[in-house]
Amino acid sequence: MYEKKIPLPLECGLAMTREILGGKWKPNLLFAISEGINRPSQLHRAIPQSTKRVLNLQLKELEEFEVIEKKIYHQLPPKVEYHLTERGETLMPLLRQMNEWGDKNRSFIKNIILNRTKVLD
Amino acid sequence: MYEKKIPLPLECGLAMTREILGGKWKPNLLFAISEGINRPSQLHRAIPQSTKRVLNLQLKELEEFEVIEKKIYHQLPPKVEYHLTERGETLMPLLRQMNEWGDKNRSFIKNIILNRTKVLD
DNA sequence: CGGCATCCGCCAAGATACTG
DNA sequence: CAGTATCTTGGCGGATGCCG
């Protein structure tokens, strides 16, 4: 009766990962940083759709989870650099796969999204 | 007035993938379905933290992007089954990696989250 | 069993402006 | 150049209930 079972196969590894990559721009930030785009202004230029504020927030969270680290050069003008940590590096294969999958399915997905908005007009 | 939110960059693979896996329970749903938990009630039992409504919504989106397909048996009581499509299958390696990464880093992440809320108390 | 309608709170994320 | 403060909103997702 109380053999709950239904073997929750959804061990929360997924949830954990989601906790890290959940932010809207976090994957992009990590990807960019991994490619040597590591200064705030550069990152903002690389992701102009977002704002400094939001990027800062998400960078702070990434830092909190120690997937990136922040180097502050106390000088004028200020200079800051972000770099992947060891842990962050281990995330890269995942990000690469996400990117790949998205690339392969882009046209298909795009179509669906566009048709969706078309209907709404 | 508040204009529409920023349109996501359709050229970016990461954004595309995010479009599919973005929902809170989508990865879990896909994972569960891939393991043969394919009826709505089973899925709900497997993810009791969520509600029928939300799961239905997300299943509908997954269906829209053709990563799963829905089989409806017109009978009483109604019976419905979800299955991964070809495209859905291609997502599995990604999900497995997410799950793995989360597992490996669970304790670390958990700690950070717990300490965070501790401070708030 | 499966699906849908309602209602609603919360907070991520966007816009803007200002400081050092 | 980097960072922060304030304000705003949309919409995701949670709670309930009814229907076939």
PDB file of N, CA and C in Angstrom, chain A residues 6-25 27-28 31 48-51 61 64-67 87 90-91 93-95 97-99 101-103 105-106 108-110 112-114 116, chain B residues 6-7 9-20 22-24 27-28 31-32 35 37 42 45-49 64-67 87 90-91 93-95 97-99 101-103 105-106 108-110 112-113 116:
ATOM      1  N   ILE A   6       7.520   3.780  -7.500  1.00  0.00           N
ATOM      2  CA  ILE A   6       7.644   4.716  -8.603  1.00  0.00           C
ATOM      3  C   ILE A   6       9.032   5.260  -8.457  1.00  0.00           C
ATOM      4  N   PRO A   7       9.942   4.429  -8.795  1.00  0.00           N
ATOM      5  CA  PRO A   7      11.357   4.679  -8.526  1.00  0.00           C
ATOM      6  C   PRO A   7      11.831   6.009  -9.063  1.00  0.00           C
ATOM      7  N   LEU A   8      11.487   7.078  -8.417  1.00  0.00           N
ATOM      8  CA  LEU A   8      11.972   8.380  -8.829  1.00  0.00           C
ATOM      9  C   LEU A   8      13.297   8.266  -9.547  1.00  0.00           C
ATOM     10  N   PRO A   9      13.290   8.048 -10.821  1.00  0.00           N
ATOM     11  CA  PRO A   9      14.548   7.907 -11.530  1.00  0.00           C
ATOM     12  C   PRO A   9      15.149   9.290 -11.727  1.00  0.00           C
ATOM     13  N   LEU A  10      14.364  10.290 -11.435  1.00  0.00           N
ATOM     14  CA  LEU A  10      14.793  11.655 -11.660  1.00  0.00           C
ATOM     15  C   LEU A  10      15.665  12.058 -10.514  1.00  0.00           C
ATOM     16  N   GLU A  11      16.754  11.360 -10.302  1.00  0.00           N
ATOM     17  CA  GLU A  11      17.699  11.801  -9.288  1.00  0.00           C
ATOM     18  C   GLU A  11      18.064  13.202  -9.643  1.00  0.00           C
ATOM     19  N   CYS A  12      18.181  14.011  -8.647  1.00  0.00           N
ATOM     20  CA  CYS A  12      18.229  15.436  -8.914  1.00  0.00           C
ATOM     21  C   CYS A  12      19.525  15.985  -9.463  1.00  0.00           C
ATOM     22  N   GLY A  13      20.260  15.172 -10.155  1.00  0.00           N
ATOM     23  CA  GLY A  13      21.417  15.723 -10.846  1.00  0.00           C
ATOM     24  C   GLY A  13      20.962  16.803 -11.789  1.00  0.00           C
ATOM     25  N   LEU A  14      19.872  16.542 -12.434  1.00  0.00           N
ATOM     26  CA  LEU A  14      19.318  17.518 -13.370  1.00  0.00           C
ATOM     27  C   LEU A  14      19.008  18.830 -12.679  1.00  0.00           C
ATOM     28  N   ALA A  15      18.413  18.726 -11.515  1.00  0.00           N
ATOM     29  CA  ALA A  15      18.055  19.934 -10.779  1.00  0.00           C
ATOM     30  C   ALA A  15      19.296  20.725 -10.383  1.00  0.00           C
ATOM     31  N   MET A  16      20.331  20.011  -9.991  1.00  0.00           N
ATOM     32  CA  MET A  16      21.587  20.662  -9.594  1.00  0.00           C
ATOM     33  C   MET A  16      22.162  21.464 -10.771  1.00  0.00           C
ATOM     34  N   THR A  17      22.246  20.797 -11.880  1.00  0.00           N
ATOM     35  CA  THR A  17      22.799  21.456 -13.058  1.00  0.00           C
ATOM     36  C   THR A  17      21.957  22.660 -13.438  1.00  0.00           C
ATOM     37  N   ARG A  18      20.676  22.479 -13.308  1.00  0.00           N
ATOM     38  CA  ARG A  18      19.762  23.564 -13.606  1.00  0.00           C
ATOM     39  C   ARG A  18      20.042  24.764 -12.708  1.00  0.00           C
ATOM     40  N   GLU A  19      20.431  24.468 -11.484  1.00  0.00           N
ATOM     41  CA  GLU A  19      20.714  25.528 -10.529  1.00  0.00           C
ATOM     42  C   GLU A  19      21.860  26.413 -11.015  1.00  0.00           C
ATOM     43  N   ILE A  20      22.785  25.807 -11.719  1.00  0.00           N
ATOM     44  CA  ILE A  20      23.959  26.539 -12.199  1.00  0.00           C
ATOM     45  C   ILE A  20      23.707  27.234 -13.521  1.00  0.00           C
ATOM     46  N   LEU A  21      23.101  26.514 -14.432  1.00  0.00           N
ATOM     47  CA  LEU A  21      22.931  27.034 -15.792  1.00  0.00           C
ATOM     48  C   LEU A  21      21.576  27.677 -16.016  1.00  0.00           C
ATOM     49  N   GLY A  22      20.802  27.806 -14.925  1.00  0.00           N
ATOM     50  CA  GLY A  22      19.432  28.253 -15.064  1.00  0.00           C
ATOM     51  C   GLY A  22      19.242  29.671 -15.566  1.00  0.00           C
ATOM     52  N   GLY A  23      20.140  30.543 -15.257  1.00  0.00           N
ATOM     53  CA  GLY A  23      19.984  31.925 -15.695  1.00  0.00           C
ATOM     54  C   GLY A  23      19.963  32.065 -17.202  1.00  0.00           C
ATOM     55  N   LYS A  24      19.285  33.079 -17.657  1.00  0.00           N
ATOM     56  CA  LYS A  24      19.078  33.248 -19.088  1.00  0.00           C
ATOM     57  C   LYS A  24      20.371  33.357 -19.882  1.00  0.00           C
ATOM     58  N   TRP A  25      21.373  34.007 -19.308  1.00  0.00           N
ATOM     59  CA  TRP A  25      22.592  34.248 -20.080  1.00  0.00           C
ATOM     60  C   TRP A  25      23.791  33.476 -19.567  1.00  0.00           C
ATOM     61  N   PRO A  27      24.776  30.268 -19.707  1.00  0.00           N
ATOM     62  CA  PRO A  27      25.522  29.429 -20.649  1.00  0.00           C
ATOM     63  C   PRO A  27      26.342  30.291 -21.615  1.00  0.00           C
ATOM     64  N   ASN A  28      25.735  31.345 -22.090  1.00  0.00           N
ATOM     65  CA  ASN A  28      26.446  32.220 -23.014  1.00  0.00           C
ATOM     66  C   ASN A  28      27.667  32.852 -22.351  1.00  0.00           C
ATOM     67  N   PHE A  31      30.392  30.290 -21.975  1.00  0.00           N
ATOM     68  CA  PHE A  31      30.957  30.001 -23.294  1.00  0.00           C
ATOM     69  C   PHE A  31      31.897  31.122 -23.730  1.00  0.00           C
ATOM     70  N   PRO A  48      24.992  41.879 -26.338  1.00  0.00           N
ATOM     71  CA  PRO A  48      24.393  43.220 -26.238  1.00  0.00           C
ATOM     72  C   PRO A  48      22.898  43.167 -25.952  1.00  0.00           C
ATOM     73  N   GLN A  49      22.294  41.999 -26.139  1.00  0.00           N
ATOM     74  CA  GLN A  49      20.851  41.897 -25.867  1.00  0.00           C
ATOM     75  C   GLN A  49      20.557  42.039 -24.379  1.00  0.00           C
ATOM     76  N   SER A  50      21.547  41.775 -23.574  1.00  0.00           N
ATOM     77  CA  SER A  50      21.329  41.884 -22.141  1.00  0.00           C
ATOM     78  C   SER A  50      21.867  43.222 -21.631  1.00  0.00           C
ATOM     79  N   THR A  51      21.789  43.406 -20.345  1.00  0.00           N
ATOM     80  CA  THR A  51      22.277  44.646 -19.760  1.00  0.00           C
ATOM     81  C   THR A  51      23.419  44.360 -18.793  1.00  0.00           C
ATOM     82  N   GLU A  61      26.519  35.035  -9.613  1.00  0.00           N
ATOM     83  CA  GLU A  61      26.034  33.702  -9.236  1.00  0.00           C
ATOM     84  C   GLU A  61      26.982  32.614  -9.712  1.00  0.00           C
ATOM     85  N   GLU A  64      29.668  32.548  -7.377  1.00  0.00           N
ATOM     86  CA  GLU A  64      29.245  31.954  -6.112  1.00  0.00           C
ATOM     87  C   GLU A  64      29.369  30.428  -6.166  1.00  0.00           C
ATOM     88  N   PHE A  65      29.051  29.879  -7.302  1.00  0.00           N
ATOM     89  CA  PHE A  65      29.122  28.424  -7.444  1.00  0.00           C
ATOM     90  C   PHE A  65      30.500  27.980  -7.913  1.00  0.00           C
ATOM     91  N   GLU A  66      31.389  28.927  -7.936  1.00  0.00           N
ATOM     92  CA  GLU A  66      32.794  28.625  -8.252  1.00  0.00           C
ATOM     93  C   GLU A  66      32.993  27.920  -9.581  1.00  0.00           C
ATOM     94  N   VAL A  67      32.275  28.365 -10.559  1.00  0.00           N
ATOM     95  CA  VAL A  67      32.571  27.875 -11.903  1.00  0.00           C
ATOM     96  C   VAL A  67      33.394  28.914 -12.654  1.00  0.00           C
ATOM     97  N   ARG A  87      36.276  23.621 -11.924  1.00  0.00           N
ATOM     98  CA  ARG A  87      34.894  23.146 -11.983  1.00  0.00           C
ATOM     99  C   ARG A  87      34.196  23.686 -13.222  1.00  0.00           C
ATOM    100  N   THR A  90      34.874  21.736 -16.341  1.00  0.00           N
ATOM    101  CA  THR A  90      34.148  20.471 -16.476  1.00  0.00           C
ATOM    102  C   THR A  90      32.751  20.683 -17.059  1.00  0.00           C
ATOM    103  N   LEU A  91      32.364  21.936 -17.096  1.00  0.00           N
ATOM    104  CA  LEU A  91      31.044  22.259 -17.637  1.00  0.00           C
ATOM    105  C   LEU A  91      31.088  22.432 -19.156  1.00  0.00           C
ATOM    106  N   PRO A  93      32.208  20.639 -21.784  1.00  0.00           N
ATOM    107  CA  PRO A  93      31.688  19.613 -22.696  1.00  0.00           C
ATOM    108  C   PRO A  93      30.167  19.696 -22.799  1.00  0.00           C
ATOM    109  N   LEU A  94      29.557  19.939 -21.673  1.00  0.00           N
ATOM    110  CA  LEU A  94      28.112  20.065 -21.634  1.00  0.00           C
ATOM    111  C   LEU A  94      27.654  21.240 -22.497  1.00  0.00           C
ATOM    112  N   LEU A  95      28.289  22.368 -22.292  1.00  0.00           N
ATOM    113  CA  LEU A  95      27.914  23.550 -23.056  1.00  0.00           C
ATOM    114  C   LEU A  95      28.145  23.342 -24.544  1.00  0.00           C
ATOM    115  N   GLN A  97      28.008  20.618 -26.123  1.00  0.00           N
ATOM    116  CA  GLN A  97      26.959  19.748 -26.634  1.00  0.00           C
ATOM    117  C   GLN A  97      25.640  20.494 -26.800  1.00  0.00           C
ATOM    118  N   MET A  98      25.363  21.352 -25.852  1.00  0.00           N
ATOM    119  CA  MET A  98      24.144  22.151 -25.970  1.00  0.00           C
ATOM    120  C   MET A  98      24.201  23.012 -27.218  1.00  0.00           C
ATOM    121  N   ASN A  99      25.338  23.608 -27.411  1.00  0.00           N
ATOM    122  CA  ASN A  99      25.520  24.484 -28.566  1.00  0.00           C
ATOM    123  C   ASN A  99      25.370  23.701 -29.867  1.00  0.00           C
ATOM    124  N   TRP A 101      23.849  20.811 -30.369  1.00  0.00           N
ATOM    125  CA  TRP A 101      22.471  20.360 -30.576  1.00  0.00           C
ATOM    126  C   TRP A 101      21.603  21.494 -31.107  1.00  0.00           C
ATOM    127  N   GLY A 102      21.784  22.637 -30.522  1.00  0.00           N
ATOM    128  CA  GLY A 102      21.015  23.787 -30.971  1.00  0.00           C
ATOM    129  C   GLY A 102      21.318  24.153 -32.414  1.00  0.00           C
ATOM    130  N   ASP A 103      22.578  24.061 -32.757  1.00  0.00           N
ATOM    131  CA  ASP A 103      22.973  24.369 -34.131  1.00  0.00           C
ATOM    132  C   ASP A 103      22.318  23.407 -35.110  1.00  0.00           C
ATOM    133  N   ASN A 105      19.689  21.737 -34.833  1.00  0.00           N
ATOM    134  CA  ASN A 105      18.228  21.813 -34.899  1.00  0.00           C
ATOM    135  C   ASN A 105      17.698  23.227 -35.076  1.00  0.00           C
ATOM    136  N   ARG A 106      18.611  24.130 -35.347  1.00  0.00           N
ATOM    137  CA  ARG A 106      18.221  25.537 -35.384  1.00  0.00           C
ATOM    138  C   ARG A 106      17.087  25.824 -36.356  1.00  0.00           C
ATOM    139  N   PHE A 108      14.900  24.084 -37.762  1.00  0.00           N
ATOM    140  CA  PHE A 108      13.631  23.472 -37.377  1.00  0.00           C
ATOM    141  C   PHE A 108      12.958  24.240 -36.238  1.00  0.00           C
ATOM    142  N   ILE A 109      13.726  24.504 -35.216  1.00  0.00           N
ATOM    143  CA  ILE A 109      13.197  25.206 -34.047  1.00  0.00           C
ATOM    144  C   ILE A 109      12.751  26.614 -34.408  1.00  0.00           C
ATOM    145  N   LYS A 110      13.592  27.254 -35.193  1.00  0.00           N
ATOM    146  CA  LYS A 110      13.296  28.613 -35.616  1.00  0.00           C
ATOM    147  C   LYS A 110      11.931  28.656 -36.284  1.00  0.00           C
ATOM    148  N   ILE A 112       9.371  26.732 -35.987  1.00  0.00           N
ATOM    149  CA  ILE A 112       8.279  26.568 -35.037  1.00  0.00           C
ATOM    150  C   ILE A 112       8.022  27.851 -34.273  1.00  0.00           C
ATOM    151  N   ILE A 113       9.093  28.478 -33.839  1.00  0.00           N
ATOM    152  CA  ILE A 113       8.944  29.724 -33.095  1.00  0.00           C
ATOM    153  C   ILE A 113       8.313  30.806 -33.962  1.00  0.00           C
ATOM    154  N   LEU A 114       8.791  30.903 -35.170  1.00  0.00           N
ATOM    155  CA  LEU A 114       8.284  31.938 -36.060  1.00  0.00           C
ATOM    156  C   LEU A 114       6.820  31.695 -36.404  1.00  0.00           C
ATOM    157  N   ARG A 116       4.728  30.234 -34.644  1.00  0.00           N
ATOM    158  CA  ARG A 116       3.967  30.474 -33.426  1.00  0.00           C
ATOM    159  C   ARG A 116       3.598  31.954 -33.319  1.00  0.00           C
TER     160      ARG A 116
ATOM    161  N   ILE B   6      13.444  41.250 -24.696  1.00  0.00           N
ATOM    162  CA  ILE B   6      14.476  41.094 -25.712  1.00  0.00           C
ATOM    163  C   ILE B   6      14.291  39.815 -26.505  1.00  0.00           C
ATOM    164  N   PRO B   7      14.288  39.949 -27.817  1.00  0.00           N
ATOM    165  CA  PRO B   7      14.180  38.760 -28.658  1.00  0.00           C
ATOM    166  C   PRO B   7      15.435  37.935 -28.532  1.00  0.00           C
ATOM    167  N   PRO B   9      18.460  35.635 -29.493  1.00  0.00           N
ATOM    168  CA  PRO B   9      19.274  35.497 -30.692  1.00  0.00           C
ATOM    169  C   PRO B   9      19.040  34.137 -31.339  1.00  0.00           C
ATOM    170  N   LEU B  10      18.421  34.162 -32.482  1.00  0.00           N
ATOM    171  CA  LEU B  10      18.083  32.898 -33.136  1.00  0.00           C
ATOM    172  C   LEU B  10      19.285  32.227 -33.764  1.00  0.00           C
ATOM    173  N   GLU B  11      20.403  32.906 -33.727  1.00  0.00           N
ATOM    174  CA  GLU B  11      21.575  32.319 -34.376  1.00  0.00           C
ATOM    175  C   GLU B  11      22.357  31.444 -33.409  1.00  0.00           C
ATOM    176  N   CYS B  12      22.057  31.584 -32.137  1.00  0.00           N
ATOM    177  CA  CYS B  12      22.881  30.907 -31.138  1.00  0.00           C
ATOM    178  C   CYS B  12      22.353  29.529 -30.775  1.00  0.00           C
ATOM    179  N   GLY B  13      23.202  28.554 -30.887  1.00  0.00           N
ATOM    180  CA  GLY B  13      22.801  27.193 -30.563  1.00  0.00           C
ATOM    181  C   GLY B  13      22.370  27.067 -29.122  1.00  0.00           C
ATOM    182  N   LEU B  14      23.076  27.747 -28.239  1.00  0.00           N
ATOM    183  CA  LEU B  14      22.739  27.673 -26.825  1.00  0.00           C
ATOM    184  C   LEU B  14      21.314  28.143 -26.578  1.00  0.00           C
ATOM    185  N   ALA B  15      20.965  29.236 -27.243  1.00  0.00           N
ATOM    186  CA  ALA B  15      19.623  29.780 -27.057  1.00  0.00           C
ATOM    187  C   ALA B  15      18.572  28.805 -27.563  1.00  0.00           C
ATOM    188  N   MET B  16      18.873  28.150 -28.662  1.00  0.00           N
ATOM    189  CA  MET B  16      17.940  27.174 -29.226  1.00  0.00           C
ATOM    190  C   MET B  16      17.680  26.051 -28.230  1.00  0.00           C
ATOM    191  N   THR B  17      18.761  25.503 -27.720  1.00  0.00           N
ATOM    192  CA  THR B  17      18.631  24.408 -26.765  1.00  0.00           C
ATOM    193  C   THR B  17      17.882  24.863 -25.526  1.00  0.00           C
ATOM    194  N   ARG B  18      18.171  26.061 -25.119  1.00  0.00           N
ATOM    195  CA  ARG B  18      17.503  26.612 -23.957  1.00  0.00           C
ATOM    196  C   ARG B  18      16.000  26.704 -24.205  1.00  0.00           C
ATOM    197  N   GLU B  19      15.664  27.003 -25.438  1.00  0.00           N
ATOM    198  CA  GLU B  19      14.257  27.122 -25.799  1.00  0.00           C
ATOM    199  C   GLU B  19      13.516  25.806 -25.555  1.00  0.00           C
ATOM    200  N   ILE B  20      14.219  24.711 -25.736  1.00  0.00           N
ATOM    201  CA  ILE B  20      13.605  23.388 -25.574  1.00  0.00           C
ATOM    202  C   ILE B  20      13.627  22.922 -24.132  1.00  0.00           C
ATOM    203  N   GLY B  22      14.197  24.744 -21.440  1.00  0.00           N
ATOM    204  CA  GLY B  22      14.077  25.847 -20.503  1.00  0.00           C
ATOM    205  C   GLY B  22      13.084  25.634 -19.367  1.00  0.00           C
ATOM    206  N   GLY B  23      12.035  24.930 -19.622  1.00  0.00           N
ATOM    207  CA  GLY B  23      11.020  24.751 -18.584  1.00  0.00           C
ATOM    208  C   GLY B  23      11.547  24.038 -17.358  1.00  0.00           C
ATOM    209  N   LYS B  24      10.951  24.335 -16.242  1.00  0.00           N
ATOM    210  CA  LYS B  24      11.461  23.815 -14.974  1.00  0.00           C
ATOM    211  C   LYS B  24      11.506  22.290 -14.910  1.00  0.00           C
ATOM    212  N   PRO B  27      13.509  18.799 -18.525  1.00  0.00           N
ATOM    213  CA  PRO B  27      14.548  17.761 -18.523  1.00  0.00           C
ATOM    214  C   PRO B  27      14.086  16.517 -17.779  1.00  0.00           C
ATOM    215  N   ASN B  28      13.454  16.722 -16.653  1.00  0.00           N
ATOM    216  CA  ASN B  28      12.977  15.577 -15.887  1.00  0.00           C
ATOM    217  C   ASN B  28      11.937  14.783 -16.658  1.00  0.00           C
ATOM    218  N   PHE B  31      13.631  12.819 -19.332  1.00  0.00           N
ATOM    219  CA  PHE B  31      14.372  11.724 -18.725  1.00  0.00           C
ATOM    220  C   PHE B  31      13.430  10.597 -18.313  1.00  0.00           C
ATOM    221  N   ALA B  32      12.364  10.974 -17.679  1.00  0.00           N
ATOM    222  CA  ALA B  32      11.405   9.975 -17.220  1.00  0.00           C
ATOM    223  C   ALA B  32      10.802   9.223 -18.389  1.00  0.00           C
ATOM    224  N   GLU B  35      12.738   6.617 -19.824  1.00  0.00           N
ATOM    225  CA  GLU B  35      12.847   5.411 -19.004  1.00  0.00           C
ATOM    226  C   GLU B  35      11.549   4.633 -18.932  1.00  0.00           C
ATOM    227  N   ILE B  37       8.508   5.804 -18.337  1.00  0.00           N
ATOM    228  CA  ILE B  37       7.412   6.392 -17.564  1.00  0.00           C
ATOM    229  C   ILE B  37       6.680   7.309 -18.514  1.00  0.00           C
ATOM    230  N   GLN B  42       1.549   8.614 -14.388  1.00  0.00           N
ATOM    231  CA  GLN B  42       2.845   8.108 -13.924  1.00  0.00           C
ATOM    232  C   GLN B  42       3.843   9.239 -13.774  1.00  0.00           C
ATOM    233  N   ARG B  45       3.187  11.217 -10.813  1.00  0.00           N
ATOM    234  CA  ARG B  45       3.622  10.518  -9.606  1.00  0.00           C
ATOM    235  C   ARG B  45       5.141  10.563  -9.479  1.00  0.00           C
ATOM    236  N   ALA B  46       5.792  10.559 -10.618  1.00  0.00           N
ATOM    237  CA  ALA B  46       7.255  10.602 -10.607  1.00  0.00           C
ATOM    238  C   ALA B  46       7.768  11.983 -10.244  1.00  0.00           C
ATOM    239  N   ILE B  47       6.979  13.002 -10.514  1.00  0.00           N
ATOM    240  CA  ILE B  47       7.366  14.381 -10.212  1.00  0.00           C
ATOM    241  C   ILE B  47       6.263  15.037  -9.407  1.00  0.00           C
ATOM    242  N   PRO B  48       6.052  14.541  -8.206  1.00  0.00           N
ATOM    243  CA  PRO B  48       4.907  15.007  -7.401  1.00  0.00           C
ATOM    244  C   PRO B  48       5.055  16.455  -6.962  1.00  0.00           C
ATOM    245  N   GLN B  49       6.279  16.985  -7.070  1.00  0.00           N
ATOM    246  CA  GLN B  49       6.474  18.384  -6.673  1.00  0.00           C
ATOM    247  C   GLN B  49       5.750  19.332  -7.602  1.00  0.00           C
ATOM    248  N   GLU B  64       5.297  20.217 -29.104  1.00  0.00           N
ATOM    249  CA  GLU B  64       5.335  21.225 -30.158  1.00  0.00           C
ATOM    250  C   GLU B  64       6.688  21.213 -30.864  1.00  0.00           C
ATOM    251  N   PHE B  65       7.722  21.004 -30.108  1.00  0.00           N
ATOM    252  CA  PHE B  65       9.058  20.985 -30.702  1.00  0.00           C
ATOM    253  C   PHE B  65       9.445  19.585 -31.164  1.00  0.00           C
ATOM    254  N   GLU B  66       8.476  18.722 -31.125  1.00  0.00           N
ATOM    255  CA  GLU B  66       8.658  17.378 -31.664  1.00  0.00           C
ATOM    256  C   GLU B  66       9.838  16.616 -31.083  1.00  0.00           C
ATOM    257  N   VAL B  67       9.997  16.744 -29.795  1.00  0.00           N
ATOM    258  CA  VAL B  67      10.983  15.901 -29.130  1.00  0.00           C
ATOM    259  C   VAL B  67      10.268  14.734 -28.455  1.00  0.00           C
ATOM    260  N   ARG B  87      14.172  12.975 -32.781  1.00  0.00           N
ATOM    261  CA  ARG B  87      14.824  14.201 -32.319  1.00  0.00           C
ATOM    262  C   ARG B  87      14.996  14.175 -30.811  1.00  0.00           C
ATOM    263  N   THR B  90      17.986  12.292 -29.635  1.00  0.00           N
ATOM    264  CA  THR B  90      19.271  12.978 -29.774  1.00  0.00           C
ATOM    265  C   THR B  90      19.555  13.896 -28.593  1.00  0.00           C
ATOM    266  N   LEU B  91      18.526  14.147 -27.796  1.00  0.00           N
ATOM    267  CA  LEU B  91      18.722  15.002 -26.627  1.00  0.00           C
ATOM    268  C   LEU B  91      19.241  14.224 -25.428  1.00  0.00           C
ATOM    269  N   PRO B  93      21.786  12.140 -24.790  1.00  0.00           N
ATOM    270  CA  PRO B  93      23.182  12.257 -24.341  1.00  0.00           C
ATOM    271  C   PRO B  93      23.388  13.535 -23.540  1.00  0.00           C
ATOM    272  N   LEU B  94      22.758  14.588 -24.004  1.00  0.00           N
ATOM    273  CA  LEU B  94      22.852  15.869 -23.324  1.00  0.00           C
ATOM    274  C   LEU B  94      22.274  15.763 -21.912  1.00  0.00           C
ATOM    275  N   LEU B  95      21.097  15.203 -21.817  1.00  0.00           N
ATOM    276  CA  LEU B  95      20.451  15.076 -20.511  1.00  0.00           C
ATOM    277  C   LEU B  95      21.266  14.199 -19.576  1.00  0.00           C
ATOM    278  N   GLN B  97      24.389  13.822 -19.609  1.00  0.00           N
ATOM    279  CA  GLN B  97      25.558  14.580 -19.142  1.00  0.00           C
ATOM    280  C   GLN B  97      25.173  15.588 -18.066  1.00  0.00           C
ATOM    281  N   MET B  98      24.033  16.210 -18.264  1.00  0.00           N
ATOM    282  CA  MET B  98      23.573  17.157 -17.253  1.00  0.00           C
ATOM    283  C   MET B  98      23.368  16.445 -15.928  1.00  0.00           C
ATOM    284  N   ASN B  99      22.750  15.314 -16.017  1.00  0.00           N
ATOM    285  CA  ASN B  99      22.474  14.539 -14.816  1.00  0.00           C
ATOM    286  C   ASN B  99      23.770  14.127 -14.119  1.00  0.00           C
ATOM    287  N   TRP B 101      26.774  15.491 -14.391  1.00  0.00           N
ATOM    288  CA  TRP B 101      27.472  16.643 -13.828  1.00  0.00           C
ATOM    289  C   TRP B 101      26.838  17.053 -12.504  1.00  0.00           C
ATOM    290  N   GLY B 102      25.549  17.074 -12.498  1.00  0.00           N
ATOM    291  CA  GLY B 102      24.839  17.441 -11.281  1.00  0.00           C
ATOM    292  C   GLY B 102      25.119  16.474 -10.149  1.00  0.00           C
ATOM    293  N   ASP B 103      25.173  15.210 -10.483  1.00  0.00           N
ATOM    294  CA  ASP B 103      25.462  14.201  -9.470  1.00  0.00           C
ATOM    295  C   ASP B 103      26.837  14.416  -8.878  1.00  0.00           C
ATOM    296  N   ASN B 105      28.592  17.015  -8.693  1.00  0.00           N
ATOM    297  CA  ASN B 105      28.779  18.268  -7.956  1.00  0.00           C
ATOM    298  C   ASN B 105      27.687  18.530  -6.933  1.00  0.00           C
ATOM    299  N   ARG B 106      26.848  17.538  -6.719  1.00  0.00           N
ATOM    300  CA  ARG B 106      25.689  17.755  -5.861  1.00  0.00           C
ATOM    301  C   ARG B 106      26.045  18.273  -4.486  1.00  0.00           C
ATOM    302  N   PHE B 108      28.613  19.685  -3.249  1.00  0.00           N
ATOM    303  CA  PHE B 108      29.189  21.029  -3.266  1.00  0.00           C
ATOM    304  C   PHE B 108      28.120  22.095  -3.464  1.00  0.00           C
ATOM    305  N   ILE B 109      27.304  21.872  -4.459  1.00  0.00           N
ATOM    306  CA  ILE B 109      26.251  22.837  -4.774  1.00  0.00           C
ATOM    307  C   ILE B 109      25.258  22.956  -3.638  1.00  0.00           C
ATOM    308  N   LYS B 110      24.893  21.819  -3.115  1.00  0.00           N
ATOM    309  CA  LYS B 110      23.947  21.789  -2.003  1.00  0.00           C
ATOM    310  C   LYS B 110      24.453  22.658  -0.863  1.00  0.00           C
ATOM    311  N   ILE B 112      26.469  25.189  -0.872  1.00  0.00           N
ATOM    312  CA  ILE B 112      26.380  26.608  -1.174  1.00  0.00           C
ATOM    313  C   ILE B 112      24.959  27.107  -1.019  1.00  0.00           C
ATOM    314  N   ILE B 113      24.043  26.326  -1.506  1.00  0.00           N
ATOM    315  CA  ILE B 113      22.645  26.721  -1.394  1.00  0.00           C
ATOM    316  C   ILE B 113      22.215  26.792   0.068  1.00  0.00           C
ATOM    317  N   ARG B 116      23.676  29.682   1.897  1.00  0.00           N
ATOM    318  CA  ARG B 116      23.044  30.910   1.439  1.00  0.00           C
ATOM    319  C   ARG B 116      21.789  31.187   2.254  1.00  0.00           C
TER     320      ARG B 116
END
